[in-house]
Short mmCIF file of C-alpha atoms in Angstrom, two decimals:
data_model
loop_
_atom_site.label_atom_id
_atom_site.label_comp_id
_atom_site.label_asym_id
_atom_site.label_seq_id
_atom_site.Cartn_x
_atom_site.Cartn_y
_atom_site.Cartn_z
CA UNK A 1 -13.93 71.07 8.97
CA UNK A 2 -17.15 69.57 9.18
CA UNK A 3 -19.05 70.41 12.44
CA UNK A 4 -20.34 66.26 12.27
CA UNK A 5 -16.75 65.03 12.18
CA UNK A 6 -15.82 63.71 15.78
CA UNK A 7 -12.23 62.62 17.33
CA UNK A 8 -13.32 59.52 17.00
CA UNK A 9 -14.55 59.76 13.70
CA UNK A 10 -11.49 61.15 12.47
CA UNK A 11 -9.35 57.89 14.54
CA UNK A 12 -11.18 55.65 12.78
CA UNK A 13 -11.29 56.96 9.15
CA UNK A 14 -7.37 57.21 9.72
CA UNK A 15 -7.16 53.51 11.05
CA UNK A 16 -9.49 52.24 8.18
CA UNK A 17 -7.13 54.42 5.55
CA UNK A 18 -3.84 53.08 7.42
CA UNK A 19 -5.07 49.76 7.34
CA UNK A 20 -5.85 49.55 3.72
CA UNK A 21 -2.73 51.75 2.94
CA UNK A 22 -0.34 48.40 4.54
CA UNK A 23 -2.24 46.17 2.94
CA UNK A 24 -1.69 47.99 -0.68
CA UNK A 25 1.88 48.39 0.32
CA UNK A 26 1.98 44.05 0.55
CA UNK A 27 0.61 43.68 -2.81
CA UNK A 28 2.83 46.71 -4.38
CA UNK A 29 5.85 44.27 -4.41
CA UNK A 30 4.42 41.40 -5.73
CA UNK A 31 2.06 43.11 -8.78
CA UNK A 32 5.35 44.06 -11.10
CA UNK A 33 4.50 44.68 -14.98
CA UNK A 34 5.74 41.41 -17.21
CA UNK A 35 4.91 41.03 -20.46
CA UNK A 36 1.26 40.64 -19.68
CA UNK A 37 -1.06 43.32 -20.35
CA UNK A 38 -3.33 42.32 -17.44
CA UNK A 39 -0.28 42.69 -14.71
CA UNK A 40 1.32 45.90 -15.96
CA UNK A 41 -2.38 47.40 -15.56
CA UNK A 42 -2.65 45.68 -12.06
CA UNK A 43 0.86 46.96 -11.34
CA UNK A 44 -0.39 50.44 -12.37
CA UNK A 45 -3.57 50.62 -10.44
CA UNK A 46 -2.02 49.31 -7.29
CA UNK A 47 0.62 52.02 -7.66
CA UNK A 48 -1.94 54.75 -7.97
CA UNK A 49 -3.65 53.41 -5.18
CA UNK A 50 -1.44 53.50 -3.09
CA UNK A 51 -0.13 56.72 -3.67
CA UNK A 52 -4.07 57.89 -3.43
CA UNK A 53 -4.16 56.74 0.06
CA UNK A 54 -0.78 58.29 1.40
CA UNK A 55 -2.33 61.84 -0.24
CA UNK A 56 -5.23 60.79 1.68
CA UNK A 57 -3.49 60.22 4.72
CA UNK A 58 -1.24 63.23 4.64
CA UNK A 59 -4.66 65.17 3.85
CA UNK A 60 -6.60 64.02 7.14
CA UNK A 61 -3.44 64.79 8.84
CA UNK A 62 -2.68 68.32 7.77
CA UNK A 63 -6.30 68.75 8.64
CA UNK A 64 -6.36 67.08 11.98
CA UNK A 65 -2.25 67.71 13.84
CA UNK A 66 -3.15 65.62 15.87
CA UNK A 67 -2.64 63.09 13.14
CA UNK A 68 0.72 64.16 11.86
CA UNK A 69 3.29 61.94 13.90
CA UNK A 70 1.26 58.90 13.03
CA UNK A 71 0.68 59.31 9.96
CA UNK A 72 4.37 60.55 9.10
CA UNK A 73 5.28 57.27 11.04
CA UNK A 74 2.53 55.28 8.48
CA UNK A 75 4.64 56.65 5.47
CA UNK A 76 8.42 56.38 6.97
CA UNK A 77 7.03 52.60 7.28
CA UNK A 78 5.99 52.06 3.71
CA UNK A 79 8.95 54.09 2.67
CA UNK A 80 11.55 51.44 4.26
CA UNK A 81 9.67 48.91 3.11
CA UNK A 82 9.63 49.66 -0.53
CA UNK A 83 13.97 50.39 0.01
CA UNK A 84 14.24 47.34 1.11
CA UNK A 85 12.28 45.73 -1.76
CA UNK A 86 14.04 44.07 -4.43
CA UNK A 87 13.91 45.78 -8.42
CA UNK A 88 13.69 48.57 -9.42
CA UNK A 89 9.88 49.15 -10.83
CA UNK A 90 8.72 52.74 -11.89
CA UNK A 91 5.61 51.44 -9.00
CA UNK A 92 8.29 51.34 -6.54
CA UNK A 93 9.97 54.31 -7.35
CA UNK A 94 6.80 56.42 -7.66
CA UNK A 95 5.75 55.15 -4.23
CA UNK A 96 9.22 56.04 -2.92
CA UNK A 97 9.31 59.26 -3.72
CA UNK A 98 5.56 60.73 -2.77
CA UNK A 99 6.25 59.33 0.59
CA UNK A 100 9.08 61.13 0.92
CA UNK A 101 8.07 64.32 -0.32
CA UNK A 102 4.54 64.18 2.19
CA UNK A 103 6.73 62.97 5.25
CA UNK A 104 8.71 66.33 4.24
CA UNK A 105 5.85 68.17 3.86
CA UNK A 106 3.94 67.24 7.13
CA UNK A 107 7.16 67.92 9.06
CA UNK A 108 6.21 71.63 8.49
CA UNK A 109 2.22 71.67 9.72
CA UNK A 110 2.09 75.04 8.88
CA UNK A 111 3.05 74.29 4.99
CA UNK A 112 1.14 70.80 5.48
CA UNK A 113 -2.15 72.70 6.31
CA UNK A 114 -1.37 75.14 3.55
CA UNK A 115 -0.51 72.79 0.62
CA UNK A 116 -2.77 69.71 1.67
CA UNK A 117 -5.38 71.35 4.05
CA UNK A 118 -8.05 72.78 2.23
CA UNK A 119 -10.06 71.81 -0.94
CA UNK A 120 -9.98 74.19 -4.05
CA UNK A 121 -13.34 74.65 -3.82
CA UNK A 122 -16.01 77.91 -3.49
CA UNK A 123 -16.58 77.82 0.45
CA UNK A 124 -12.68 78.81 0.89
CA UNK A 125 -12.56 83.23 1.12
CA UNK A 126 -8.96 83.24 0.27
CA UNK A 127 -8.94 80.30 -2.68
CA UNK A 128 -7.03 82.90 -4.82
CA UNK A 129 -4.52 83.36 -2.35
CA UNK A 130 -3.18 80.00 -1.59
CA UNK A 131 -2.31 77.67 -4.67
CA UNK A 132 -4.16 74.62 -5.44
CA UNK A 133 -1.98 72.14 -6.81
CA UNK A 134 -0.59 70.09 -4.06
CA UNK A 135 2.14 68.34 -6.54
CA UNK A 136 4.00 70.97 -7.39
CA UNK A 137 4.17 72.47 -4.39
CA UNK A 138 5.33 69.19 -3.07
CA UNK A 139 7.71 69.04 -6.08
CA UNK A 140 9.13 72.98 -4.66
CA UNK A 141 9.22 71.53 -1.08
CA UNK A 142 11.47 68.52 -2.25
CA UNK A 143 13.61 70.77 -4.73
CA UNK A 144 14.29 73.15 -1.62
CA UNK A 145 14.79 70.27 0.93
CA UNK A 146 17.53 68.62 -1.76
CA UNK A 147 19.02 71.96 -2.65
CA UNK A 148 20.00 73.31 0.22
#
């Protein structure tokens, strides 16, 4: 991590991203695709927002433990939220389901900080050791969580 990032740097880049992630979550319901062009985009955009910012949030937590029972309590939130929303929108059921699988996933720090920790970038020694695409190693983790 970076040697500038401070505890209370890291608090308030989580609040900021928690914040905006509830707020999302408010407008998810509301923003469902009709037969307009300009609300199934909306609907889209909010979706991939929102699941953006739970990545986001699982990221700075696999990064910083500390993190990990608040954020894990950020996503159970939005999770029972959108169950208890009425429909049954593909934004909804998107949103459902990436909760669920990062709430899985940070319940194992070790995995979290494997899978979500690091970037793919140059600076890492053993980038050809670990694999770089978080979604289907979240897609493993839920396949092994719902198997067993």
């Amino acid at each position: 991590m970076d040697p500038r990032s401070s505890t209370d740097m890291i608090d308030q880049y989580h609040e900021v991203l928690e914040l905006l992630a509830y707020e999302v979550n408010s407008v998810i319901g509301g923003a469902a695709p009709s037969g307009d062009n300009k609300d199934a985009f909306t609907a889209i955009n909010t979706t991939r927002l929102m699941t953006v910012l739970m990545f986001a949030l699982s990221k700075l937590a696999a990064r910083c433990q500390d993190l990990i029972p608040r954020v894990a309590l950020c996503l159970t939130k939005i999770t029972k939220q959108h169950a208890a929303k009425e429909g049954d929108s593909y934004g909804r059921k998107a949103v459902l389901e990436r909760a669920t699988e990062l709430v899985r996933t940070l319940q194992h720090p070790s995995v979290a900080a494997a899978v979500l920790g690091h970037d793919a970038s140059g600076a890492d020694s053993n980038q050809e050791l670990r694999h770089s695409d978080p979604t289907s190693a979240l897609a493993l983790l839920r396949f092994t969580k719902t198997s067993s």
